[in-house]
Coordinates of C-alpha atoms and ligand atoms in Angstrom, one line a residue:
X1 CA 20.8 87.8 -2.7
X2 CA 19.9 84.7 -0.8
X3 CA 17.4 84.2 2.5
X4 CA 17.0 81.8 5.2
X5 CA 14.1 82.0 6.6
X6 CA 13.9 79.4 10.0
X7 CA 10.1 79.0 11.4
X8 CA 9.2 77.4 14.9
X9 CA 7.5 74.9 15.2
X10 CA 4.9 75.8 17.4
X11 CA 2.4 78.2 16.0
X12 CA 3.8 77.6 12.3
X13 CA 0.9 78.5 10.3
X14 CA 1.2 81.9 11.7
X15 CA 4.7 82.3 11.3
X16 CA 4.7 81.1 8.0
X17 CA 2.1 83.8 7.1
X18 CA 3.9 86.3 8.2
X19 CA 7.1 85.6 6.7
X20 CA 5.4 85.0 3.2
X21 CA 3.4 88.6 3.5
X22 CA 6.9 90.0 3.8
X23 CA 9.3 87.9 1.5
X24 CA 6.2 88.8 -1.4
X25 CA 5.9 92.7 -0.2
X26 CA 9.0 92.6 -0.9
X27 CA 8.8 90.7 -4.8
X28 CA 11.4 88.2 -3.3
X29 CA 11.2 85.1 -5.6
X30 CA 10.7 81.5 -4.5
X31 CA 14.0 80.4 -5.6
X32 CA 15.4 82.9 -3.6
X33 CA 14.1 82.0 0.2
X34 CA 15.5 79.0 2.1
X35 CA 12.5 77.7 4.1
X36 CA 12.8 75.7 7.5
X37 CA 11.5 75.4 10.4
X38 CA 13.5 74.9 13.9
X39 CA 13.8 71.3 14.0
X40 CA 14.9 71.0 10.2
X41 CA 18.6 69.4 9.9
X42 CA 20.7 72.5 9.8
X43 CA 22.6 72.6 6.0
X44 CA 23.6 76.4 6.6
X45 CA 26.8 74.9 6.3
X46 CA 27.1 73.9 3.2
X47 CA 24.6 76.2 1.4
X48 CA 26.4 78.8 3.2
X49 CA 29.4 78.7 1.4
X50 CA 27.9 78.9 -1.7
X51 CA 25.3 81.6 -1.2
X52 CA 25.6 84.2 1.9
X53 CA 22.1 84.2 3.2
X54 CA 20.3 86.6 5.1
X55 CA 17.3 86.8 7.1
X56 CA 14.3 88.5 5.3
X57 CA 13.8 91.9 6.1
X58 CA 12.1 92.2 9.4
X59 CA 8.9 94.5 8.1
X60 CA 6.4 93.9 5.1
X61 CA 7.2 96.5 1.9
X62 CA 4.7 98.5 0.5
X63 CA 3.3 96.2 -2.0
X64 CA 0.6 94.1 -0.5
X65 CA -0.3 90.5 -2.2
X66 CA -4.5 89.5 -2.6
X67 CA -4.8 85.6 -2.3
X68 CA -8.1 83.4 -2.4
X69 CA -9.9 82.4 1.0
X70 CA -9.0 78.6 -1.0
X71 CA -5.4 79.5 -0.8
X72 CA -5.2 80.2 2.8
X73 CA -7.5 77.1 3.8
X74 CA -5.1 74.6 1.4
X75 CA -2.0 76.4 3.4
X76 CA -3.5 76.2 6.7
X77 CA -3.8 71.8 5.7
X78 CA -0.4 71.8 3.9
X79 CA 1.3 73.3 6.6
X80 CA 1.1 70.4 8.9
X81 CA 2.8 68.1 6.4
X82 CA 5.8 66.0 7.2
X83 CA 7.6 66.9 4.1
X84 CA 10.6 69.6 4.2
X85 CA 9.3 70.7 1.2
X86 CA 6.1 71.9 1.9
X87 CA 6.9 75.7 3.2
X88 CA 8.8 76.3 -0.2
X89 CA 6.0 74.8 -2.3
X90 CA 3.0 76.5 -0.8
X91 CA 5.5 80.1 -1.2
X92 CA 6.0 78.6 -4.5
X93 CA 2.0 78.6 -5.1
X94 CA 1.6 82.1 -3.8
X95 CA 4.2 83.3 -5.9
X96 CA 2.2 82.2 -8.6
X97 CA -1.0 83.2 -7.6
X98 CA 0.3 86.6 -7.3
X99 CA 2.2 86.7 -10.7
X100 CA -1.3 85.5 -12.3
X101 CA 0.6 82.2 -13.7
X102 CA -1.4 79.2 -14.5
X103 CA -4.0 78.0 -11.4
X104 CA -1.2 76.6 -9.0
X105 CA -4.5 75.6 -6.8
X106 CA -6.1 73.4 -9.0
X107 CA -5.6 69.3 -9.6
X108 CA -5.1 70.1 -12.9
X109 CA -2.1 71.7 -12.7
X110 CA 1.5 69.4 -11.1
X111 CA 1.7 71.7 -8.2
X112 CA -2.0 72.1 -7.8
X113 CA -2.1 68.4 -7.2
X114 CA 0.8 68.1 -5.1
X115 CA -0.3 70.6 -2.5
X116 CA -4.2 68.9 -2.7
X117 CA -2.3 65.9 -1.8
X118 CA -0.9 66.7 1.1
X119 CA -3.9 68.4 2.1
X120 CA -5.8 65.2 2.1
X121 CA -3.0 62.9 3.9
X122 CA -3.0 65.6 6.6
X123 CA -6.6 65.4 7.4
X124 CA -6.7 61.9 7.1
X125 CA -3.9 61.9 9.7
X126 CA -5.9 64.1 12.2
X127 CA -8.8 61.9 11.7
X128 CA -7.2 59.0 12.6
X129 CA -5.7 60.6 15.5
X130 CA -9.0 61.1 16.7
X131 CA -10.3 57.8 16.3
X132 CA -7.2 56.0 17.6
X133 CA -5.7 58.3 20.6
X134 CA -6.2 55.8 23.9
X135 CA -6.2 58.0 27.0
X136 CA -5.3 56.3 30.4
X137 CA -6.2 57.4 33.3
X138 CA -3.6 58.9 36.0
X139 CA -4.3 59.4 39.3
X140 CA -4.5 62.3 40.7
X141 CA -6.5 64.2 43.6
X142 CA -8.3 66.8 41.6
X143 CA -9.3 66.7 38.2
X144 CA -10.0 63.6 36.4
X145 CA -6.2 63.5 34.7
X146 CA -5.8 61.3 31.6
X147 CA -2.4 61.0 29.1
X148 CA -2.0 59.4 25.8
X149 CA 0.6 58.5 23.8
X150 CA 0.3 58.5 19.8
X151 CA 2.5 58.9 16.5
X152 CA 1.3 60.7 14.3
X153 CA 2.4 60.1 10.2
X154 CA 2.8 64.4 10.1
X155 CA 3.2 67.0 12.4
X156 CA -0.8 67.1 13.0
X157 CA -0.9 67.4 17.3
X158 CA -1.4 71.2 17.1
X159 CA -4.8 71.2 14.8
X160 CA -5.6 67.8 15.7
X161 CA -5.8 68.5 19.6
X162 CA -8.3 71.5 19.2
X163 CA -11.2 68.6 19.1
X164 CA -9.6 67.3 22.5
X165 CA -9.8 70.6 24.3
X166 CA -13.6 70.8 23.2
X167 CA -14.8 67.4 24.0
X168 CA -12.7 67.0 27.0
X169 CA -12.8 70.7 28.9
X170 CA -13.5 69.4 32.4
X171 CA -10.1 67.2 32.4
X172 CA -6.3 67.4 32.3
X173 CA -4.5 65.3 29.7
X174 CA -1.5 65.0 27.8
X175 CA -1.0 63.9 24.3
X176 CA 2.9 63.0 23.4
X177 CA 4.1 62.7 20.4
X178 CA 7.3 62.2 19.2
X179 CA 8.3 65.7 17.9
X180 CA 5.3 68.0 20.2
X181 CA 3.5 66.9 23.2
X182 CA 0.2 68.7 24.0
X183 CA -1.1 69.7 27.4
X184 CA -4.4 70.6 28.4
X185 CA -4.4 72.0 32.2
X186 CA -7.3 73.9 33.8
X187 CA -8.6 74.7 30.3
X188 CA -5.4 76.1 28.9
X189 CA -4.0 74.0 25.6
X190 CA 0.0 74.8 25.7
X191 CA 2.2 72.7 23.7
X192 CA 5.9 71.6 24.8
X193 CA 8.5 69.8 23.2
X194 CA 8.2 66.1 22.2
X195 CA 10.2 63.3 22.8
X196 CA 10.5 59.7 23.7
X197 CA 7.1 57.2 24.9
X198 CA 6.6 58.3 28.6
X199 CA 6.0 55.7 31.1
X200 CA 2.1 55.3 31.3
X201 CA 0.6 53.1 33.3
X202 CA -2.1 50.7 31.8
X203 CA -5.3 51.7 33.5
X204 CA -8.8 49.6 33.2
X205 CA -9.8 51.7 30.2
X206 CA -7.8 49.5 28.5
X207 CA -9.8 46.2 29.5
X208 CA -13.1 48.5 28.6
X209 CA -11.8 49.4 25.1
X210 CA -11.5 45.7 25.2
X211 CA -14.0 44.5 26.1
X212 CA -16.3 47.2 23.7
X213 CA -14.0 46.2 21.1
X214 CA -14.6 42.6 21.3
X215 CA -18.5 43.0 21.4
X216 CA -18.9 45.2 18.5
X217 CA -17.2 42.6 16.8
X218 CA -19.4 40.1 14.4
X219 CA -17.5 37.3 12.9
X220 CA -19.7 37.4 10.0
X221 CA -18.8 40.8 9.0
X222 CA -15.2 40.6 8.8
X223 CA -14.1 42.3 5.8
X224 CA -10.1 42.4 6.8
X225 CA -9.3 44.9 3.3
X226 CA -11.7 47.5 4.8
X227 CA -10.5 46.7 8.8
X228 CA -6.9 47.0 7.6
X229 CA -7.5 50.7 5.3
X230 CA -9.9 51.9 8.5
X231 CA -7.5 50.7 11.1
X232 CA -4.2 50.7 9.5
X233 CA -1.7 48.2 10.9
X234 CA 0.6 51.3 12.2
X235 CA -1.7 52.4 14.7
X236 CA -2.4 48.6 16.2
X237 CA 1.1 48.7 18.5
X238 CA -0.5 51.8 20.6
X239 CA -4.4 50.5 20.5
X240 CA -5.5 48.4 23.4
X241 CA -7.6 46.4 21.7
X242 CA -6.0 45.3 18.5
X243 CA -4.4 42.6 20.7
X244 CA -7.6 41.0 20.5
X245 CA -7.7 41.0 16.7
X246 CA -5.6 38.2 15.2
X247 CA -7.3 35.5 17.9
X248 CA -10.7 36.9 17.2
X249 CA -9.9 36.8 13.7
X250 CA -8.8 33.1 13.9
X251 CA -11.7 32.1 15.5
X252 CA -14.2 34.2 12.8
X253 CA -15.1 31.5 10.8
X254 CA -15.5 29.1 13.4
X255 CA -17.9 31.0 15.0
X256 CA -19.4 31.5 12.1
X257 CA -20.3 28.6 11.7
X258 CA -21.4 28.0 15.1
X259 CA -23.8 31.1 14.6
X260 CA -25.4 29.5 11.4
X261 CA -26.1 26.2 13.4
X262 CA -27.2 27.7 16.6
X263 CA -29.7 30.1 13.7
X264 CA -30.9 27.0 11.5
X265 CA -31.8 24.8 14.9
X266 CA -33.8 27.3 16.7
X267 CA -37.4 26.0 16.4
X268 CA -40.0 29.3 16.6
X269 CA -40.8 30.0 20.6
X270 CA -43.7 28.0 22.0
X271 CA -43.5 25.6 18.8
X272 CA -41.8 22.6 20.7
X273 CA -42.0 21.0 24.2
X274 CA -39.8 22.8 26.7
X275 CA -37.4 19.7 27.0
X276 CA -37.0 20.0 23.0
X277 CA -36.3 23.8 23.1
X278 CA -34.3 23.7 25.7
X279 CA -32.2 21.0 23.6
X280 CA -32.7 23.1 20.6
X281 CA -30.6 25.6 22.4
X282 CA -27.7 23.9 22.1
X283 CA -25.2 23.5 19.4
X284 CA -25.1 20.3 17.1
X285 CA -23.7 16.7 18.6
X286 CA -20.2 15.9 17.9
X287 CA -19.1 18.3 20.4
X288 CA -20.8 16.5 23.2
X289 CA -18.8 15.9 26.0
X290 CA -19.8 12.2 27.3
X291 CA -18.7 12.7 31.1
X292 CA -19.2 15.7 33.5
X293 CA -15.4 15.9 33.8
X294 CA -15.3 16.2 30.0
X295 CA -17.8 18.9 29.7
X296 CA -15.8 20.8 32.6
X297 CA -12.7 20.2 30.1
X298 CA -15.0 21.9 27.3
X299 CA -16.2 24.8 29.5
X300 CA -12.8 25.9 30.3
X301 CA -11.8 27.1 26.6
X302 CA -15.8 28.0 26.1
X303 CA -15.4 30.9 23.5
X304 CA -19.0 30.5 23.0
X305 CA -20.1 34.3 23.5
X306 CA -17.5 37.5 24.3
X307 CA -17.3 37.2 27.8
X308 CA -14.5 34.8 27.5
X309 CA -12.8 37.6 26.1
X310 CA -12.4 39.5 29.5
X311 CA -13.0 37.3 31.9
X312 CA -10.0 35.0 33.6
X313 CA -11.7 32.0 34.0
X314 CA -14.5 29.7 33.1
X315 CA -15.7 29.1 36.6
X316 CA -17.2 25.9 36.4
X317 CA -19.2 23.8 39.5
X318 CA -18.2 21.8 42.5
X319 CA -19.6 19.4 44.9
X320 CA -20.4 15.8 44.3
X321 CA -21.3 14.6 40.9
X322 CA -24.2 12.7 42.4
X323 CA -25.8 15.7 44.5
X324 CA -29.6 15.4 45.2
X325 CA -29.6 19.2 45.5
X326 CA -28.1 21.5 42.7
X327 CA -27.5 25.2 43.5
X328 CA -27.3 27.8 40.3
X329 CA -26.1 31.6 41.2
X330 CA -26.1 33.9 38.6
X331 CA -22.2 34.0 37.6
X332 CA -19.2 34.4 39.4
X333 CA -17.8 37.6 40.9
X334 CA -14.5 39.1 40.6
X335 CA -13.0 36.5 43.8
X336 CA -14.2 33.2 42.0
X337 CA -13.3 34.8 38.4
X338 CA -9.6 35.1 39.6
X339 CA -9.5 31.8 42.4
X340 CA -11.9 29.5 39.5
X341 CA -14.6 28.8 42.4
X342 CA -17.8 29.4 42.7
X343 CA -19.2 31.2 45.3
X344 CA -16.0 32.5 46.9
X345 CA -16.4 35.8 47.4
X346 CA -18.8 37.7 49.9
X347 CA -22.3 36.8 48.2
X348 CA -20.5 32.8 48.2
X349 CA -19.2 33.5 51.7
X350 CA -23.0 34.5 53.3
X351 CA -24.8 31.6 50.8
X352 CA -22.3 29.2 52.9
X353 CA -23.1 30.4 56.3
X354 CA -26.6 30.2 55.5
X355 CA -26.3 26.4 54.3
X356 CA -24.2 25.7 57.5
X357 CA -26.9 27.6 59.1
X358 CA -29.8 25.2 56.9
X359 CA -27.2 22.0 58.0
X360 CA -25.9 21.5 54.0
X361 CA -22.8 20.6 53.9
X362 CA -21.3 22.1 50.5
X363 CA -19.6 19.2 49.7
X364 CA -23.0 17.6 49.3
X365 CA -24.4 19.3 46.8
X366 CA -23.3 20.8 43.4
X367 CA -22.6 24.7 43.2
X368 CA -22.4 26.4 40.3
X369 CA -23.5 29.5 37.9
X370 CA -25.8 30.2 35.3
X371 CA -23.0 31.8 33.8
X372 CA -19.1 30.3 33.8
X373 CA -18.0 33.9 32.8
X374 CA -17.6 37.4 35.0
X375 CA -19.1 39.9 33.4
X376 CA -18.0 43.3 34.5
X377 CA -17.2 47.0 33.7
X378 CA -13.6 48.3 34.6
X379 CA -14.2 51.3 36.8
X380 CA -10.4 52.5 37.9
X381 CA -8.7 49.4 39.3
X382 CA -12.0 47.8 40.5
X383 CA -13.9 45.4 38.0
X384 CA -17.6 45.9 38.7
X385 CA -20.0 43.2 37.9
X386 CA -22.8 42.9 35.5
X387 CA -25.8 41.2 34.9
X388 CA -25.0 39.0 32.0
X389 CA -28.1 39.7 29.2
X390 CA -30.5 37.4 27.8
X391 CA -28.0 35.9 25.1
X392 CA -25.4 35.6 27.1
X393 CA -27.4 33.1 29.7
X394 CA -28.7 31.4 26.3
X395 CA -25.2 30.7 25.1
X396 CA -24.2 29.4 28.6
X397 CA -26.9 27.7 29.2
X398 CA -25.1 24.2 27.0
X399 CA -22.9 23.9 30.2
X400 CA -25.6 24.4 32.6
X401 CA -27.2 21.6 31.0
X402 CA -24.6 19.5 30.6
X403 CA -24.1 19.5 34.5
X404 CA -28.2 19.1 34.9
X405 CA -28.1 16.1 32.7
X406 CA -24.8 14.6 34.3
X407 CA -25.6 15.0 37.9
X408 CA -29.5 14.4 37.6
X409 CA -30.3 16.6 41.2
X410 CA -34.1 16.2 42.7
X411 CA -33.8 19.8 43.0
X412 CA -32.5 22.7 41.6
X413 CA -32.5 26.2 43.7
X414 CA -32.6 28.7 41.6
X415 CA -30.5 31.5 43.3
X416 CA -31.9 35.2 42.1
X417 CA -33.2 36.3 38.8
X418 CA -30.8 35.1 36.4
X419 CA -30.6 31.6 37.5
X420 CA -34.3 31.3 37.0
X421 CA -34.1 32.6 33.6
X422 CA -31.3 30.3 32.8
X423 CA -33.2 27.5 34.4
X424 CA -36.9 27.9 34.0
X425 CA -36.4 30.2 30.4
X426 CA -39.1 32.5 32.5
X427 CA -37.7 35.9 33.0
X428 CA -40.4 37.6 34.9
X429 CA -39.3 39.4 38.4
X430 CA -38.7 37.3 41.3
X431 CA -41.0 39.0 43.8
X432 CA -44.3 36.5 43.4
X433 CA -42.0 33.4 42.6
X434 CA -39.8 33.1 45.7
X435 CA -40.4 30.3 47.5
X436 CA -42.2 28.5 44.8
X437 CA -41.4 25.5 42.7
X438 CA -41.4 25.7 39.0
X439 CA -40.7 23.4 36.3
X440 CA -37.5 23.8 34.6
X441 CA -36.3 23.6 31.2
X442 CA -34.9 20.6 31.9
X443 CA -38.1 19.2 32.8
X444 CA -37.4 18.9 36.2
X445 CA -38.2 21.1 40.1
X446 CA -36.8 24.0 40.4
X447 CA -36.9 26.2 43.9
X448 CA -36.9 30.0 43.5
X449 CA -35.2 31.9 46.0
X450 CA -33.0 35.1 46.6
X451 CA -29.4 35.1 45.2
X452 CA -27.4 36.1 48.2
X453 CA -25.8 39.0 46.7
X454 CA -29.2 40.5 47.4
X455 CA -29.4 40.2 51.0
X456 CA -25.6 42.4 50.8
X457 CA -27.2 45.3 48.4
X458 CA -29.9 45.8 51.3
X459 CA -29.2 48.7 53.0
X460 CA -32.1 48.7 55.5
X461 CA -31.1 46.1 58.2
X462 CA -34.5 44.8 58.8
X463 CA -35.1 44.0 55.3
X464 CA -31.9 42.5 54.7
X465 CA -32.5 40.1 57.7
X466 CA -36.1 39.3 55.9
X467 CA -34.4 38.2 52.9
X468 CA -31.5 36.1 54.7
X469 CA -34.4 34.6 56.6
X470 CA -36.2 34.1 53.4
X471 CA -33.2 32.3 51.6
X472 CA -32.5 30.6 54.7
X473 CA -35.7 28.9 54.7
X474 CA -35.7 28.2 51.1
X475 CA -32.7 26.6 51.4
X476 CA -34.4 24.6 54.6
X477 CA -37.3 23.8 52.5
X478 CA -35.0 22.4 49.9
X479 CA -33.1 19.9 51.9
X480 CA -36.5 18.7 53.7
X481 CA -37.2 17.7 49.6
X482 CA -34.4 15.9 48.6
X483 CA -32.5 14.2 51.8
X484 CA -33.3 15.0 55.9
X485 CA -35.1 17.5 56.6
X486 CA -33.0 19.7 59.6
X487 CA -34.1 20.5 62.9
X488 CA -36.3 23.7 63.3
X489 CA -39.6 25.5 63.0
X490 CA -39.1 27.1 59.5
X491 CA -39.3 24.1 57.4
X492 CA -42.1 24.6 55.3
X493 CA -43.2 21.0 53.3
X494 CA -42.8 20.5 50.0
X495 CA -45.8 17.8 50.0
X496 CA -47.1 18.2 46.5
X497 CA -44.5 19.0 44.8
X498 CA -43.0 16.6 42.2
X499 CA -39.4 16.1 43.0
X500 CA -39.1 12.8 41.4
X501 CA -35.9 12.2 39.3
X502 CA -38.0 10.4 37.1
X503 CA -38.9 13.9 35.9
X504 CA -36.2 14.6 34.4
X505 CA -35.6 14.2 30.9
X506 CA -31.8 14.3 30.5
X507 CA -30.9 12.2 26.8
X508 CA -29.4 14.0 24.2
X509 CA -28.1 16.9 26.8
Ligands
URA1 N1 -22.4 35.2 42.8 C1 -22.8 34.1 42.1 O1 -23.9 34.1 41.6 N2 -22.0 33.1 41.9 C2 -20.7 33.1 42.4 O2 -20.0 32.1 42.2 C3 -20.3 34.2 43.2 C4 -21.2 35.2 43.3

């Protein structure tokens, strides 16, 4: 007598149980059962004229089979296994177990081995599944809804996505795969058939995984054997940010090096003159640019720190190249990172009404950014800015000196907290500065004043109008320095102050 025994798919650890408690109940030997499960091709056809099969008999006999707990934990691992083989080989192991013949568990013996083998590629699989599943978001009214699409190397959705239903209860999502396709709804897991990739959209989590991706990244830890056997180059098609790795990769060892020059030339803090630390800053000279026009040709493909992985453009300045009066912002926003201008957007669009307002004509003077880079987080469709850190003002900080040294302003306005940083290397709160001159790094004036995107954030009227007045006098103040002073009450003298270009100590920039 032959048996088929045909399992679904869905619940298959259970269903094998069962079956196997009856088929050995029953002293049925391995050779004996046909094992599949729903989806297996269907070879009834040929077997079938062979052997007539049956189906197993549909209640256990009275002889009842004892297995080890290590058994059922190997089985409920093996289970999950791609190969057709594995529901006739673990039958085949309890068969065994229950005859008392050999240790059909342990590594030691060919089946043993086999079984501990799959074992360990299924759990591998579910780890990576873990690590590598990329949700994106889908809109929806209610719950936060979120769908991913993976492939998986076994049949490993149904244990796998027990970790998804714990760590993401208060969501809907959706994991397809090709053969099952899990769906988490109002904290029920169901599973449903598989099939094709669905259509889902690219969200901003995408950018964010991106963008993390590209920052935990250090150049001068790339070991690409352990990258590869972590990340496996079969995942990489479905993972957002492996599009990132072969240009990161090519540019590892240049940056690199970059990192070992920028390390062996910084001098200890407070053991050189500012001019010379602020030089010392900067990376060694054949790179150089000798016009502004050149350094603007450099700053576009600036790879110098990660923001240049997400952001669309190096925005660099405008103006006239011989401006009196230099304006620094902070960096641009998400309008000048997509148009390449600075100050386009609404903190660019109020800093321009004030300087009508103050008689400057923009043309006049040179606009630009501490920062040529928009730093942002993706949040849904909407890219929210940043404050770039400490480093990432450092790094930029070449090109901000490159313009300094090219243009050679009077005077610098220093427009909010990061553009004194960047300018004066003094990264103390703005509140006593404001309205004051300091010296820069550059060895020249520098005005401190509100960035305009300050005077928006206000949301008590009167104090926004303080601070617009504020900048608007600054800015005032400024002009009255370096060229006419405009008509008006608010002009407060700079008499005093140095704002001599004489000051400024521009060679080797
Ligand atoms: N804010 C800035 O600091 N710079 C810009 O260019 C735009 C907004």
């Amino acid at each position: 007598m032959s048996y088929a025994v045909s399992l679904p798919e869905r619940r298959l650890f259970e269903a094998w149980r069962a079956a196997a408690r009856i088929a050995i109940s029953h002293r049925i030997a391995p050779e004996e059962i046909d094992w599949k499960t729903f989806s297996d091709p269907d070879d009834s056809q040929t077997k079938g004229g062979l052997f007539a099969t049956s189906p197993l008999p549909s209640a256990p006999g009275a002889y009842q089979a004892h297995v080890p707990q290590a058994f059922i934990s190997l089985a409920g691992s093996v289970i999950w296994h791609s190969s057709p083989g594995r529901l006739a080989a673990l039958y085949q192991a309890l068969w065994r177990i229950d005859q008392r013949q050999g240790d059909p568990l342990s590594q030691a013996d060919p089946l043993g081995r086999r079984l501990n083998l799959m074992a360990k590629s299924v759990g591998r699989d579910i780890h990576k599944m873990h690590a590598f599943v990329r949700f994106r978001e889908i809109p929806a009214g209610g719950r936060r809804r979120f769908a991913a699409w993976f492939e998986p190397e076994h049949d490993t959705l149904e244990p796998g996505s027990r970790f998804f239903a714990k760590r993401f209860a208060d969501m809907d999502w959706m994991i397809a795969t090709p053969r099952l396709t899990a769906r988490f709804e109002a904290g029920h897991l169901g599973f449903h058939p598989g099939g094709e990739r669905p259509e889902i959209p690219e969200d901003a989590s995408e950018t964010l995984w991106a963008t993390y991706f590209a920052n935990i990244f250090n150049p001068a830890r790339v070991k690409l054997d352990a990258m590869r056997s972590e990340m496996p180059k079969k995942y990489w098609k479905n993972l957002p940010e492996t599009r990132l790795i072969p240009d990161m990769l090519k540019d590892a060892e240049a940056r690199v090096a970059r990192m070992h020059a920028a390390a062996a030339s910084t001098p200890r803090p407070g053991s050189a003159p500012v001019s010379t630390r602020y030089r010392a800053t900067l990376p060694v000279a054949p790179e150089l640019p000798d016009t502004l026009d050149a350094a603007r040709d450099a700053a576009l493909q600036c790879r110098r720190c990660t923001l240049c992985e997400t952001a669309t453009r190096t925005v660099w300045g405008e103006g006239t190249p011989d401006a009196r009066l230099m304006l620094v912002g902070e960096q641009p926003g998400d309008h000048e990172d997509l148009g390449g201008r600075p100050f386009t957007g609404p903190a660019g669009q109020l800093l321009r009404d004030v300087m009508a307002a103050a008689d400057i004509d923009p043309s006049s003077v040179w606009l630009t950014n501490a920062v040529k880079h928009f730093k942002f987080t993706p949040r849904g469709k909407q890219r929210l800015h940043q404050n770039p850190d400490r480093q990432e003002i450092e790094h930029c900080r070449w090109w901000l000196g490159l313009e300094l040294a090219f243009i050679r302003p009077e005077l610098v306005i220093a427009l909010g907290a990061s553009a004194a940083f960047a300018l004066t290397g003094n990264a103390a709160p703005l509140g006593d500065r404001r309205g004051r001159i300091e010296t820069g790094l550059h060895g020249g004036p520098v005005l401190i004043t509100w960035h305009p995107a300050a005077v928006l954030r206000q949301t008590d009227r009167a104090a926004a109008m303080a601070l617009r007045t504020a900048l608007s006098n600054d800015l005032a103040m400024a002009l009255s320095a370096c060229g006419t002073p405009p008509d008006g009450e608010n002009v407060v003298s700079l008499e005093g102050t140095e704002c001599a270009s004489s000051r400024f100590h521009s060679e080797g920039l």
